[in-house]
Amino acid sequence: MHGNLAKQGNRRGISELLLTLSDVDGTAGHGYATASGSGVGADLTRNLPNLADAAHYLCMLHGRHPGVIDHAAMRIADNEARNWLIKASDGFATERSLLTQVTVAAGPVPSTPGQSDAETTVMGQRHALDMLAQSDRKGCAVGAAFALVLDWVAIRRILDAAALRLGLSPRQSILPGRQETLRVAAAICEDEAIERAVHFGARQLLGQHRGLWDLLSARATARQAQG
């Protein structure tokens, strides 16, 4: 009896934890990614150099197949999680296509000091995500996949607005919804070890996203200083 209650508590805990992580530590909680007005960040969908920069580096991070979700799908044993990952993989293929279209339409990467260093940094981030998504620690890879789908809601808002700004017509996302994702996350956390691994994978992925937005913010500041 007490064991069942503890499991239910753990499962509610991971759902709440992932929700908080994505809202606070993800794209939605980053000042540059959500900036508006005429400051350094401005509005990514109105400032074309910033928009082109964001699209280009997001494409470097997530525009390649196989990606985080695809790698995770090849390493999961749980049937419910596998079904979610297959759906998420199919959905992200559409997102990858939109990201590529926006990147092309936005034009070349704006001239910015430290260009080669920036590209090296993002390539390092991509390698880190590849390693995370291929981790043998049970729950780690799918935790990263959960976080990517949850955080993509905020990224997709940027891409949608950018697409409209650039004359494109984005289709509706077919990624699993937030509630479905949280339900599957709760279902697979049968013990604390898996929960910790899911949390770790999610936190690491969101940390890479925050690092990317930090980099893009610094690049915007450098361009503004150039005049």
mmCIF file of C-alpha atoms in Angstrom:
data_model
loop_
_atom_site.group_PDB
_atom_site.id
_atom_site.type_symbol
_atom_site.label_atom_id
_atom_site.label_comp_id
_atom_site.label_asym_id
_atom_site.label_seq_id
_atom_site.Cartn_x
_atom_site.Cartn_y
_atom_site.Cartn_z
ATOM 1 C CA MET A 1 0.000 0.000 0.000
ATOM 2 C CA HIS A 2 2.661 2.450 1.070
ATOM 3 C CA GLY A 3 4.827 1.355 -1.882
ATOM 4 C CA ASN A 4 2.037 2.119 -4.361
ATOM 5 C CA LEU A 5 1.479 5.543 -2.803
ATOM 6 C CA ALA A 6 5.200 6.267 -3.052
ATOM 7 C CA LYS A 7 5.207 5.312 -6.731
ATOM 8 C CA GLN A 8 2.242 7.584 -7.408
ATOM 9 C CA GLY A 9 4.029 10.385 -5.581
ATOM 10 C CA ASN A 10 7.172 9.850 -7.660
ATOM 11 C CA ARG A 11 5.160 9.912 -10.883
ATOM 12 C CA ARG A 12 3.359 13.118 -9.992
ATOM 13 C CA GLY A 13 6.738 14.501 -8.966
ATOM 14 C CA ILE A 14 8.445 13.927 -12.314
ATOM 15 C CA SER A 15 5.527 15.503 -14.201
ATOM 16 C CA GLU A 16 5.636 18.605 -12.036
ATOM 17 C CA LEU A 17 9.414 18.697 -12.216
ATOM 18 C CA LEU A 18 9.521 18.504 -16.020
ATOM 19 C CA LEU A 19 6.816 21.151 -16.287
ATOM 20 C CA THR A 20 8.721 23.525 -14.001
ATOM 21 C CA LEU A 21 12.025 22.850 -15.751
ATOM 22 C CA SER A 22 10.588 23.594 -19.197
ATOM 23 C CA ASP A 23 8.802 26.757 -18.039
ATOM 24 C CA VAL A 24 11.639 28.199 -15.957
ATOM 25 C CA ASP A 25 14.908 26.772 -17.300
ATOM 26 C CA GLY A 26 13.896 26.400 -20.930
ATOM 27 C CA THR A 27 13.393 28.783 -23.838
ATOM 28 C CA ALA A 28 10.220 30.275 -22.343
ATOM 29 C CA GLY A 29 12.205 31.445 -19.325
ATOM 30 C CA HIS A 30 15.088 33.053 -21.231
ATOM 31 C CA GLY A 31 15.069 36.823 -21.564
ATOM 32 C CA TYR A 32 16.577 36.950 -25.034
ATOM 33 C CA ALA A 33 14.303 34.295 -26.530
ATOM 34 C CA THR A 34 11.217 36.104 -25.247
ATOM 35 C CA ALA A 35 12.444 39.706 -25.600
ATOM 36 C CA SER A 36 10.303 42.327 -27.277
ATOM 37 C CA GLY A 37 10.599 46.032 -28.010
ATOM 38 C CA SER A 38 13.753 47.868 -29.059
ATOM 39 C CA GLY A 39 16.389 46.617 -26.594
ATOM 40 C CA VAL A 40 19.426 44.482 -27.359
ATOM 41 C CA GLY A 41 17.298 41.367 -27.817
ATOM 42 C CA ALA A 42 14.455 43.206 -29.523
ATOM 43 C CA ASP A 43 11.847 40.874 -30.970
ATOM 44 C CA LEU A 44 13.460 37.994 -32.837
ATOM 45 C CA THR A 45 10.676 38.037 -35.401
ATOM 46 C CA ARG A 46 11.155 41.745 -36.151
ATOM 47 C CA ASN A 47 14.940 41.953 -36.098
ATOM 48 C CA LEU A 48 16.015 40.040 -39.210
ATOM 49 C CA PRO A 49 19.721 39.672 -38.327
ATOM 50 C CA ASN A 50 18.783 38.244 -34.918
ATOM 51 C CA LEU A 51 16.197 36.014 -36.564
ATOM 52 C CA ALA A 52 18.646 34.684 -39.144
ATOM 53 C CA ASP A 53 21.182 34.058 -36.387
ATOM 54 C CA ALA A 54 18.690 32.118 -34.249
ATOM 55 C CA ALA A 55 17.401 30.048 -37.161
ATOM 56 C CA HIS A 56 20.905 29.171 -38.343
ATOM 57 C CA TYR A 57 22.135 27.999 -34.956
ATOM 58 C CA LEU A 58 18.926 26.176 -34.069
ATOM 59 C CA CYS A 59 19.324 24.371 -37.385
ATOM 60 C CA MET A 60 22.914 23.467 -36.485
ATOM 61 C CA LEU A 61 21.692 22.057 -33.180
ATOM 62 C CA HIS A 62 18.501 20.262 -34.245
ATOM 63 C CA GLY A 63 18.319 20.280 -38.033
ATOM 64 C CA ARG A 64 20.155 17.023 -38.571
ATOM 65 C CA HIS A 65 18.776 13.472 -38.631
ATOM 66 C CA PRO A 66 19.092 11.411 -36.510
ATOM 67 C CA GLY A 67 18.542 13.806 -33.645
ATOM 68 C CA VAL A 68 17.856 13.582 -29.929
ATOM 69 C CA ILE A 69 14.441 11.937 -30.273
ATOM 70 C CA ASP A 70 15.579 9.491 -32.968
ATOM 71 C CA HIS A 71 18.555 8.337 -30.903
ATOM 72 C CA ALA A 72 16.372 7.930 -27.813
ATOM 73 C CA ALA A 73 13.845 5.839 -29.770
ATOM 74 C CA MET A 74 16.550 3.313 -30.586
ATOM 75 C CA ARG A 75 17.460 2.829 -26.915
ATOM 76 C CA ILE A 76 14.102 2.475 -25.168
ATOM 77 C CA ALA A 77 12.563 -0.791 -23.968
ATOM 78 C CA ASP A 78 9.320 0.522 -22.469
ATOM 79 C CA ASN A 79 6.434 0.093 -24.949
ATOM 80 C CA GLU A 80 4.533 3.216 -23.932
ATOM 81 C CA ALA A 81 7.641 5.355 -24.154
ATOM 82 C CA ARG A 82 8.564 3.772 -27.492
ATOM 83 C CA ASN A 83 5.151 4.620 -28.953
ATOM 84 C CA TRP A 84 5.538 8.198 -27.719
ATOM 85 C CA LEU A 85 9.026 8.423 -29.196
ATOM 86 C CA ILE A 86 7.869 7.127 -32.584
ATOM 87 C CA LYS A 87 5.117 9.751 -32.641
ATOM 88 C CA ALA A 88 7.569 12.422 -31.491
ATOM 89 C CA SER A 89 10.129 11.374 -34.108
ATOM 90 C CA ASP A 90 7.556 11.660 -36.898
ATOM 91 C CA GLY A 91 6.428 15.026 -35.570
ATOM 92 C CA PHE A 92 9.934 16.368 -35.267
ATOM 93 C CA ALA A 93 10.652 15.479 -38.892
ATOM 94 C CA THR A 94 8.039 18.109 -39.801
ATOM 95 C CA GLU A 95 9.583 20.555 -37.321
ATOM 96 C CA ARG A 96 13.005 19.958 -38.847
ATOM 97 C CA SER A 97 11.591 20.769 -42.281
ATOM 98 C CA LEU A 98 10.073 24.028 -41.020
ATOM 99 C CA LEU A 99 13.320 24.953 -39.272
ATOM 100 C CA THR A 100 15.247 24.417 -42.494
ATOM 101 C CA GLN A 101 12.748 26.492 -44.499
ATOM 102 C CA VAL A 102 12.949 29.373 -42.019
ATOM 103 C CA THR A 103 16.760 29.196 -42.001
ATOM 104 C CA VAL A 104 16.931 29.426 -45.793
ATOM 105 C CA ALA A 105 14.322 32.193 -46.000
ATOM 106 C CA ALA A 106 16.013 34.235 -43.254
ATOM 107 C CA GLY A 107 19.190 34.504 -45.301
ATOM 108 C CA PRO A 108 22.867 34.176 -44.382
ATOM 109 C CA VAL A 109 24.249 34.338 -40.868
ATOM 110 C CA PRO A 110 24.819 38.003 -39.969
ATOM 111 C CA SER A 111 28.436 39.131 -39.756
ATOM 112 C CA THR A 112 29.381 38.970 -36.086
ATOM 113 C CA PRO A 113 32.723 39.082 -34.230
ATOM 114 C CA GLY A 114 33.873 35.637 -33.089
ATOM 115 C CA GLN A 115 31.993 33.739 -35.787
ATOM 116 C CA SER A 116 34.266 30.696 -35.837
ATOM 117 C CA ASP A 117 34.224 30.434 -32.037
ATOM 118 C CA ALA A 118 30.416 30.533 -32.045
ATOM 119 C CA GLU A 119 30.186 27.728 -34.578
ATOM 120 C CA THR A 120 32.674 25.645 -32.599
ATOM 121 C CA THR A 121 30.596 26.175 -29.451
ATOM 122 C CA VAL A 122 27.358 25.051 -31.102
ATOM 123 C CA MET A 123 29.024 22.039 -32.691
ATOM 124 C CA GLY A 124 30.181 21.119 -29.196
ATOM 125 C CA GLN A 125 26.608 21.485 -27.948
ATOM 126 C CA ARG A 126 25.354 19.225 -30.710
ATOM 127 C CA HIS A 127 27.938 16.604 -29.797
ATOM 128 C CA ALA A 128 26.889 16.837 -26.146
ATOM 129 C CA LEU A 129 23.245 16.281 -27.114
ATOM 130 C CA ASP A 130 24.179 13.306 -29.286
ATOM 131 C CA MET A 131 26.023 11.734 -26.361
ATOM 132 C CA LEU A 132 23.130 12.475 -23.998
ATOM 133 C CA ALA A 133 20.577 10.915 -26.349
ATOM 134 C CA GLN A 134 22.719 7.774 -26.666
ATOM 135 C CA SER A 135 23.320 7.346 -22.951
ATOM 136 C CA ASP A 136 23.060 3.810 -21.563
ATOM 137 C CA ARG A 137 21.634 5.146 -18.301
ATOM 138 C CA LYS A 138 17.993 4.062 -18.278
ATOM 139 C CA GLY A 139 15.723 7.087 -18.571
ATOM 140 C CA CYS A 140 18.397 9.620 -19.501
ATOM 141 C CA ALA A 141 17.867 9.677 -23.270
ATOM 142 C CA VAL A 142 14.087 9.733 -23.076
ATOM 143 C CA GLY A 143 14.316 12.482 -20.440
ATOM 144 C CA ALA A 144 16.190 14.601 -22.981
ATOM 145 C CA ALA A 145 13.520 13.790 -25.580
ATOM 146 C CA PHE A 146 10.745 14.800 -23.169
ATOM 147 C CA ALA A 147 12.478 18.112 -22.512
ATOM 148 C CA LEU A 148 13.006 18.792 -26.210
ATOM 149 C CA VAL A 149 9.322 18.289 -27.018
ATOM 150 C CA LEU A 150 8.228 20.407 -24.035
ATOM 151 C CA ASP A 151 10.696 23.202 -24.835
ATOM 152 C CA TRP A 152 9.879 23.112 -28.531
ATOM 153 C CA VAL A 153 6.497 24.682 -27.744
ATOM 154 C CA ALA A 154 8.291 27.984 -27.030
ATOM 155 C CA ILE A 155 10.741 27.539 -29.907
ATOM 156 C CA ARG A 156 7.886 26.790 -32.290
ATOM 157 C CA ARG A 157 6.206 30.084 -31.352
ATOM 158 C CA ILE A 158 9.355 31.854 -32.527
ATOM 159 C CA LEU A 159 9.507 29.779 -35.714
ATOM 160 C CA ASP A 160 5.818 30.347 -36.477
ATOM 161 C CA ALA A 161 6.118 34.100 -36.102
ATOM 162 C CA ALA A 162 9.346 34.048 -38.118
ATOM 163 C CA ALA A 163 7.750 31.999 -40.874
ATOM 164 C CA LEU A 164 4.882 34.458 -41.194
ATOM 165 C CA ARG A 165 7.366 37.353 -41.148
ATOM 166 C CA LEU A 166 9.273 35.697 -43.998
ATOM 167 C CA GLY A 167 6.230 34.813 -46.102
ATOM 168 C CA LEU A 168 6.058 31.126 -45.222
ATOM 169 C CA SER A 169 3.002 29.175 -44.085
ATOM 170 C CA PRO A 170 3.854 26.774 -41.252
ATOM 171 C CA ARG A 171 1.696 23.720 -40.708
ATOM 172 C CA GLN A 172 0.279 22.836 -37.328
ATOM 173 C CA SER A 173 2.714 20.937 -35.135
ATOM 174 C CA ILE A 174 2.040 17.196 -34.813
ATOM 175 C CA LEU A 175 4.416 16.675 -31.894
ATOM 176 C CA PRO A 176 2.892 15.006 -28.822
ATOM 177 C CA GLY A 177 1.145 17.555 -26.606
ATOM 178 C CA ARG A 178 2.345 18.673 -23.205
ATOM 179 C CA GLN A 179 -0.160 16.596 -21.222
ATOM 180 C CA GLU A 180 0.548 13.450 -23.248
ATOM 181 C CA THR A 181 4.273 13.928 -22.763
ATOM 182 C CA LEU A 182 3.945 14.423 -19.010
ATOM 183 C CA ARG A 183 1.653 11.390 -18.738
ATOM 184 C CA VAL A 184 4.172 9.124 -20.471
ATOM 185 C CA ALA A 185 7.007 10.555 -18.364
ATOM 186 C CA ALA A 186 5.047 9.739 -15.212
ATOM 187 C CA ALA A 187 4.221 6.245 -16.459
ATOM 188 C CA ILE A 188 7.827 5.189 -17.040
ATOM 189 C CA CYS A 189 9.211 6.448 -13.722
ATOM 190 C CA GLU A 190 8.771 3.188 -11.844
ATOM 191 C CA ASP A 191 11.497 3.969 -9.317
ATOM 192 C CA GLU A 192 13.682 6.800 -8.113
ATOM 193 C CA ALA A 193 16.657 5.768 -10.238
ATOM 194 C CA ILE A 194 14.692 6.187 -13.483
ATOM 195 C CA GLU A 195 13.175 9.420 -12.221
ATOM 196 C CA ARG A 196 16.633 10.825 -11.462
ATOM 197 C CA ALA A 197 17.849 9.785 -14.919
ATOM 198 C CA VAL A 198 14.846 11.391 -16.653
ATOM 199 C CA HIS A 199 15.402 14.548 -14.624
ATOM 200 C CA PHE A 200 19.103 14.553 -15.485
ATOM 201 C CA GLY A 201 18.502 14.102 -19.207
ATOM 202 C CA ALA A 202 15.876 16.843 -19.266
ATOM 203 C CA ARG A 203 18.014 19.253 -17.276
ATOM 204 C CA GLN A 204 21.030 18.689 -19.499
ATOM 205 C CA LEU A 205 19.084 19.327 -22.692
ATOM 206 C CA LEU A 206 17.493 22.494 -21.357
ATOM 207 C CA GLY A 207 20.914 23.630 -20.196
ATOM 208 C CA GLN A 208 22.178 23.339 -23.773
ATOM 209 C CA HIS A 209 19.215 25.361 -25.009
ATOM 210 C CA ARG A 210 19.885 28.081 -22.454
ATOM 211 C CA GLY A 211 23.519 28.076 -23.505
ATOM 212 C CA LEU A 212 22.437 28.595 -27.098
ATOM 213 C CA TRP A 213 20.207 31.549 -26.207
ATOM 214 C CA ASP A 214 23.024 33.012 -24.101
ATOM 215 C CA LEU A 215 25.313 32.761 -27.125
ATOM 216 C CA LEU A 216 22.739 34.331 -29.451
ATOM 217 C CA SER A 217 22.177 37.168 -26.989
ATOM 218 C CA ALA A 218 25.917 37.844 -26.807
ATOM 219 C CA ARG A 219 26.122 37.844 -30.601
ATOM 220 C CA ALA A 220 23.248 40.329 -30.835
ATOM 221 C CA THR A 221 25.045 42.592 -28.365
ATOM 222 C CA ALA A 222 28.282 42.331 -30.379
ATOM 223 C CA ARG A 223 26.480 43.288 -33.599
ATOM 224 C CA GLN A 224 24.796 46.221 -31.909
ATOM 225 C CA ALA A 225 28.195 47.417 -30.642
ATOM 226 C CA GLN A 226 29.495 47.268 -34.210
ATOM 227 C CA GLY A 227 26.762 49.693 -35.229
#
